[in-house]
């Protein structure tokens, strides 16, 4: 009977079950009914269920001892602790970690079936490498806690571009032991020891008649036994076999030039003693091709096949990329490094976005660096919304450090590179935004350090505003990294700019803008003169009203300022040119301008509501008292009316509120300082310049073209505006046309090296033996001009060395025995004369003597001791030239030579003593001729005491006339002929030379170098007649050979000097700074970094002072709030207006810090550094000690702001940077094992990290 299938009676009988798929913890719902035999379906896809696993030890401890208190006794709870006494084991002190295995087993498989055929043992290289002893990527990763920022005890990874020694080179060093001189090259003092072992043999005085044992042993060592009879027979057989059949025939046996054994002693001796045959004449090898590391990319033509070449791009935008963006993307796909120098708002970020997407596709990492923290926060928000997997690292914030894209400041990346962070292993791209920030005098060196230290596998993306020397900068990077850099520059702005002048608030001109530079880049003088006329009319009306005398600063009072801004805003609102960014180069004037516009309201009621809601939402995280700060209340009132203020004195959270409201279009006019233009992607429709002059820290000056372009580039929103409007306010007067033209159309500032040596850099490199500070200096941008031709120099050195080796030796036998000394004397005499003549030409008395009409003796390749008369002296002090009429032979054609004949003397010249002593003047053999030439100071061998009356102007006019083609065959003018005849008369009359002016006695040159040179010159002139070599008939030939050898050697020495460390510009300063470190015992005499130096490596700023304070126990003796208050002197950059009211403990601490700073400054001066003691001590500013002290004690920020006149934003920035300083001191305490100081710095950091000062950035939420 068939079984009936009844429906289930309840939900519990439904055929539902959970199926566990694999061991990943994934479940599926099954609804199959039972089988006919009653078996249920399996509940797991694994046949034997899940594999066993061990419970995590921490979880087990929590479950047993914390989650279940049954094991605790109900009474005597304090006696429930258990202690297991530790047994003493002395032998455990001798245990060492097992050495790593130096070999591994490798399998041999059948290539077709894959079957294992055998096992073989293979050695492993690079065993035992770690972050503490190796720069290789083959070393094991460090502990996870140090994976992100590394450790100051880690070695960095090997920088790209430096020649890393390969395993072949390291192993080859073992075969070069014969190069070691075991007599003189051995070291006797181990590193770090004061004494060593002396290995020199000691000579002992033996008693007479006794033989010393060492002598006997030496005789035994040198005693040689004869060869055996078998060896003698073998040698005879070889000689007989070689005699009849050899090429020598019956000639006596000679040592063969080529030996069979490469390592035989005979071969080595032959190589040294027997001169080989002269090398055959070879063609001069061609110069090496000039390396081109910077490759300019053409973006003038469209990239039609872009999507064919990249069918599956890593990232797509809702718009079509521009040509320069497509070209950059194509090179990124090829793993090339690129330098994108584009106009402001052109879209450089597109290149960075594609690199981030490409790294995510490749499962690698990207680091995006920016010069300022605010820009890092904004990019974090933008990239987080786009890519998701983005992290942020700044001085006080660390978010998602495991993300594939990390955004950080350049200083943090430098620290990661020096500390060997393991993040560098997976790094594919490093994006440097705002590279033109390398011109910053204080922080520009960080960019150069990072670019030099990046490993070879990391590709570089440089984003910059347009700069004139992009190719030079890219060539430097490519040369130091040994990789090509593709340079992509935009030709024009995507939104062109129109530049206007606005003259004031008169009824006629209050709505009138004078166009000065149109969108095509044409400078319109008509607009400039119209603005000048309008300003004059305004001034004349002012004079009619108030009298003829005009005020000195007309139009700059508060009332006039307000009127100008109200008129301008009214005009711009009618033209629909809002929003506006008004750049004002003073924080106080920003606030004053915004506060003065009390009657201006630019927002609708709906926009006011949006501003209010957004502001309240952003400030909800602040405590009640912080929301009532005067600056907060004032900013709310301004923002509701569409006015914003943005500068460093504004609280950071308020600055972010202003930026976000501006990007939403709710801020209509923003008064900002120059920092707003640095990379913040917030374009406006109009940019207004309150002034074109700024204070750069030392004086007032006009804006540089690069600064003006950077700020003006904020005008014009791509996709919204056809043109951007730039307005220059002319409140007092219209600026000069030349100044405006230079500022608007001048070239931007070039990228210039700001490389300087810091103690942190020196210590970080000294602790790694393989890296040298000299190598870092060689690769700096400042050394690039002198180092870029190093390959050509090496090629030239090889050529000159071959030429020198192939030259015949100089014969110095017989009378020529003193020829080398004569050659050295001649060379020294000529160099001394050139030096003296240069100094004479630079001095006032020398120039007075070298006036037109002065007779001089000319000695250069074209003339030999020829008389000349000066006609004209150039006014160029750097390159002084003398137009001189020089006596010479007359050419056969009857004309005058143009300086290409050598005064009848053969070339090359052989200087005899009479020639060098200027006793033998040049006399023409035939008719007298003359040449008018431009001579430098070194061409004048001497200045005679004779002067001639010549008509210099007529002679120069005659020479100029005869250079024309139709007058070329005319005879010289009478003035020139007369001057030449006078010179000939002087030459004929001066049989033993002419009296010359003494530079010291006559010209009164009192410089030490000139006086010493004159004495040396006199000594050499007295010694010249005593040389015998000039009497030899072989003298001319041998002297020319010697002179050529000396010239080649001098050229070789010069080229080798250029390639050596001694030519480095900063080498003397480096040696002085190392001397300072030695005196402070940061490094020892051998350069090894000591404990104090390792502490200084932990500190990012003011490392010497902080290290000295740590070792002097100054901070350990104070309470946490006192320590952090004193440390504020390191980060405070604005002086307080009044002397801070602080307790006596802090006042003593301030005095001690000044004393330590003065001690360091005096030591630096003793070691040769130029920084003055006053400047070094003055950089430590105690203006905010009271503020920080009260803040650490818990005073609310509203009361803190009343203690000082320093603006709130600067106070917040100071305290934020102070937290980084506390962290540095905390790390230093950990290095030296000072738990008290570590705990105090931890407590001090916690005391200052509160409330509005450390409110989280709105961009990170």
mmCIF file with all atom_site columns, C-alpha atoms in Angstrom, residues 823-893:
data_model
loop_
_atom_site.group_PDB
_atom_site.id
_atom_site.type_symbol
_atom_site.label_atom_id
_atom_site.label_alt_id
_atom_site.label_comp_id
_atom_site.label_asym_id
_atom_site.label_entity_id
_atom_site.label_seq_id
_atom_site.pdbx_PDB_ins_code
_atom_site.Cartn_x
_atom_site.Cartn_y
_atom_site.Cartn_z
_atom_site.occupancy
_atom_site.B_iso_or_equiv
_atom_site.pdbx_formal_charge
_atom_site.auth_seq_id
_atom_site.auth_comp_id
_atom_site.auth_asym_id
_atom_site.auth_atom_id
_atom_site.pdbx_PDB_model_num
ATOM 1  C CA . UNK A 1 823 ? 108.247 73.667  -15.412 1.00 0.00 ? 823 UNK A CA 1
ATOM 2  C CA . UNK A 1 824 ? 106.745 73.982  -11.929 1.00 0.00 ? 824 UNK A CA 1
ATOM 3  C CA . UNK A 1 825 ? 108.297 77.441  -11.481 1.00 0.00 ? 825 UNK A CA 1
ATOM 4  C CA . UNK A 1 826 ? 106.920 78.645  -14.826 1.00 0.00 ? 826 UNK A CA 1
ATOM 5  C CA . UNK A 1 827 ? 103.456 77.357  -14.013 1.00 0.00 ? 827 UNK A CA 1
ATOM 6  C CA . UNK A 1 828 ? 103.472 78.966  -10.554 1.00 0.00 ? 828 UNK A CA 1
ATOM 7  C CA . UNK A 1 829 ? 104.738 82.276  -11.934 1.00 0.00 ? 829 UNK A CA 1
ATOM 8  C CA . UNK A 1 830 ? 102.039 82.473  -14.604 1.00 0.00 ? 830 UNK A CA 1
ATOM 9  C CA . UNK A 1 831 ? 99.267  81.601  -12.135 1.00 0.00 ? 831 UNK A CA 1
ATOM 10 C CA . UNK A 1 832 ? 100.536 84.189  -9.629  1.00 0.00 ? 832 UNK A CA 1
ATOM 11 C CA . UNK A 1 833 ? 100.626 86.896  -12.310 1.00 0.00 ? 833 UNK A CA 1
ATOM 12 C CA . UNK A 1 834 ? 97.062  86.092  -13.370 1.00 0.00 ? 834 UNK A CA 1
ATOM 13 C CA . UNK A 1 835 ? 95.844  86.256  -9.773  1.00 0.00 ? 835 UNK A CA 1
ATOM 14 C CA . UNK A 1 836 ? 97.515  89.628  -9.179  1.00 0.00 ? 836 UNK A CA 1
ATOM 15 C CA . UNK A 1 837 ? 96.128  91.100  -12.400 1.00 0.00 ? 837 UNK A CA 1
ATOM 16 C CA . UNK A 1 838 ? 92.599  89.979  -11.446 1.00 0.00 ? 838 UNK A CA 1
ATOM 17 C CA . UNK A 1 839 ? 92.928  91.692  -8.071  1.00 0.00 ? 839 UNK A CA 1
ATOM 18 C CA . UNK A 1 840 ? 94.322  94.828  -9.693  1.00 0.00 ? 840 UNK A CA 1
ATOM 19 C CA . UNK A 1 841 ? 91.384  94.988  -12.127 1.00 0.00 ? 841 UNK A CA 1
ATOM 20 C CA . UNK A 1 842 ? 88.956  94.651  -9.197  1.00 0.00 ? 842 UNK A CA 1
ATOM 21 C CA . UNK A 1 843 ? 90.517  97.447  -7.129  1.00 0.00 ? 843 UNK A CA 1
ATOM 22 C CA . UNK A 1 844 ? 89.796  101.174 -7.421  1.00 0.00 ? 844 UNK A CA 1
ATOM 23 C CA . UNK A 1 845 ? 93.471  102.154 -7.664  1.00 0.00 ? 845 UNK A CA 1
ATOM 24 C CA . UNK A 1 846 ? 94.089  99.475  -10.284 1.00 0.00 ? 846 UNK A CA 1
ATOM 25 C CA . UNK A 1 847 ? 91.217  100.712 -12.437 1.00 0.00 ? 847 UNK A CA 1
ATOM 26 C CA . UNK A 1 848 ? 92.541  104.240 -12.102 1.00 0.00 ? 848 UNK A CA 1
ATOM 27 C CA . UNK A 1 849 ? 95.919  103.065 -13.421 1.00 0.00 ? 849 UNK A CA 1
ATOM 28 C CA . UNK A 1 850 ? 94.268  101.090 -16.252 1.00 0.00 ? 850 UNK A CA 1
ATOM 29 C CA . UNK A 1 851 ? 92.669  104.185 -17.727 1.00 0.00 ? 851 UNK A CA 1
ATOM 30 C CA . UNK A 1 852 ? 92.718  104.860 -21.518 1.00 0.00 ? 852 UNK A CA 1
ATOM 31 C CA . UNK A 1 853 ? 96.231  105.706 -22.660 1.00 0.00 ? 853 UNK A CA 1
ATOM 32 C CA . UNK A 1 854 ? 98.021  103.306 -20.273 1.00 0.00 ? 854 UNK A CA 1
ATOM 33 C CA . UNK A 1 855 ? 100.679 101.128 -21.924 1.00 0.00 ? 855 UNK A CA 1
ATOM 34 C CA . UNK A 1 856 ? 100.491 97.458  -20.938 1.00 0.00 ? 856 UNK A CA 1
ATOM 35 C CA . UNK A 1 857 ? 102.353 94.277  -21.833 1.00 0.00 ? 857 UNK A CA 1
ATOM 36 C CA . UNK A 1 858 ? 100.050 91.720  -23.426 1.00 0.00 ? 858 UNK A CA 1
ATOM 37 C CA . UNK A 1 859 ? 100.730 87.998  -23.118 1.00 0.00 ? 859 UNK A CA 1
ATOM 38 C CA . UNK A 1 860 ? 98.132  85.516  -24.400 1.00 0.00 ? 860 UNK A CA 1
ATOM 39 C CA . UNK A 1 861 ? 97.942  82.806  -27.092 1.00 0.00 ? 861 UNK A CA 1
ATOM 40 C CA . UNK A 1 862 ? 97.828  85.478  -29.825 1.00 0.00 ? 862 UNK A CA 1
ATOM 41 C CA . UNK A 1 863 ? 100.537 87.819  -28.502 1.00 0.00 ? 863 UNK A CA 1
ATOM 42 C CA . UNK A 1 864 ? 103.813 87.288  -26.689 1.00 0.00 ? 864 UNK A CA 1
ATOM 43 C CA . UNK A 1 865 ? 105.146 90.226  -24.649 1.00 0.00 ? 865 UNK A CA 1
ATOM 44 C CA . UNK A 1 866 ? 103.568 92.674  -27.054 1.00 0.00 ? 866 UNK A CA 1
ATOM 45 C CA . UNK A 1 867 ? 103.003 96.281  -26.061 1.00 0.00 ? 867 UNK A CA 1
ATOM 46 C CA . UNK A 1 868 ? 99.461  97.636  -26.115 1.00 0.00 ? 868 UNK A CA 1
ATOM 47 C CA . UNK A 1 869 ? 97.674  100.816 -25.200 1.00 0.00 ? 869 UNK A CA 1
ATOM 48 C CA . UNK A 1 870 ? 94.251  100.774 -23.496 1.00 0.00 ? 870 UNK A CA 1
ATOM 49 C CA . UNK A 1 871 ? 91.495  102.546 -25.387 1.00 0.00 ? 871 UNK A CA 1
ATOM 50 C CA . UNK A 1 872 ? 88.380  101.750 -23.370 1.00 0.00 ? 872 UNK A CA 1
ATOM 51 C CA . UNK A 1 873 ? 87.400  99.999  -20.118 1.00 0.00 ? 873 UNK A CA 1
ATOM 52 C CA . UNK A 1 874 ? 84.055  98.183  -19.790 1.00 0.00 ? 874 UNK A CA 1
ATOM 53 C CA . UNK A 1 875 ? 81.696  98.988  -16.932 1.00 0.00 ? 875 UNK A CA 1
ATOM 54 C CA . UNK A 1 876 ? 80.845  95.333  -16.186 1.00 0.00 ? 876 UNK A CA 1
ATOM 55 C CA . UNK A 1 877 ? 82.436  94.719  -12.804 1.00 0.00 ? 877 UNK A CA 1
ATOM 56 C CA . UNK A 1 878 ? 81.871  90.958  -12.898 1.00 0.00 ? 878 UNK A CA 1
ATOM 57 C CA . UNK A 1 879 ? 83.559  90.487  -16.297 1.00 0.00 ? 879 UNK A CA 1
ATOM 58 C CA . UNK A 1 880 ? 85.814  93.487  -16.827 1.00 0.00 ? 880 UNK A CA 1
ATOM 59 C CA . UNK A 1 881 ? 87.161  93.857  -20.393 1.00 0.00 ? 881 UNK A CA 1
ATOM 60 C CA . UNK A 1 882 ? 89.797  96.259  -21.770 1.00 0.00 ? 882 UNK A CA 1
ATOM 61 C CA . UNK A 1 883 ? 89.649  97.381  -25.398 1.00 0.00 ? 883 UNK A CA 1
ATOM 62 C CA . UNK A 1 884 ? 93.342  97.574  -26.311 1.00 0.00 ? 884 UNK A CA 1
ATOM 63 C CA . UNK A 1 885 ? 95.392  98.465  -29.400 1.00 0.00 ? 885 UNK A CA 1
ATOM 64 C CA . UNK A 1 886 ? 98.169  95.834  -29.528 1.00 0.00 ? 886 UNK A CA 1
ATOM 65 C CA . UNK A 1 887 ? 101.379 95.923  -31.555 1.00 0.00 ? 887 UNK A CA 1
ATOM 66 C CA . UNK A 1 888 ? 101.762 93.021  -34.030 1.00 0.00 ? 888 UNK A CA 1
ATOM 67 C CA . UNK A 1 889 ? 103.054 92.008  -37.469 1.00 0.00 ? 889 UNK A CA 1
ATOM 68 C CA . UNK A 1 890 ? 101.461 93.576  -40.506 1.00 0.00 ? 890 UNK A CA 1
ATOM 69 C CA . UNK A 1 891 ? 99.573  91.130  -42.724 1.00 0.00 ? 891 UNK A CA 1
ATOM 70 C CA . UNK A 1 892 ? 100.783 90.625  -46.324 1.00 0.00 ? 892 UNK A CA 1
ATOM 71 C CA . UNK A 1 893 ? 97.579  92.105  -47.717 1.00 0.00 ? 893 UNK A CA 1
#
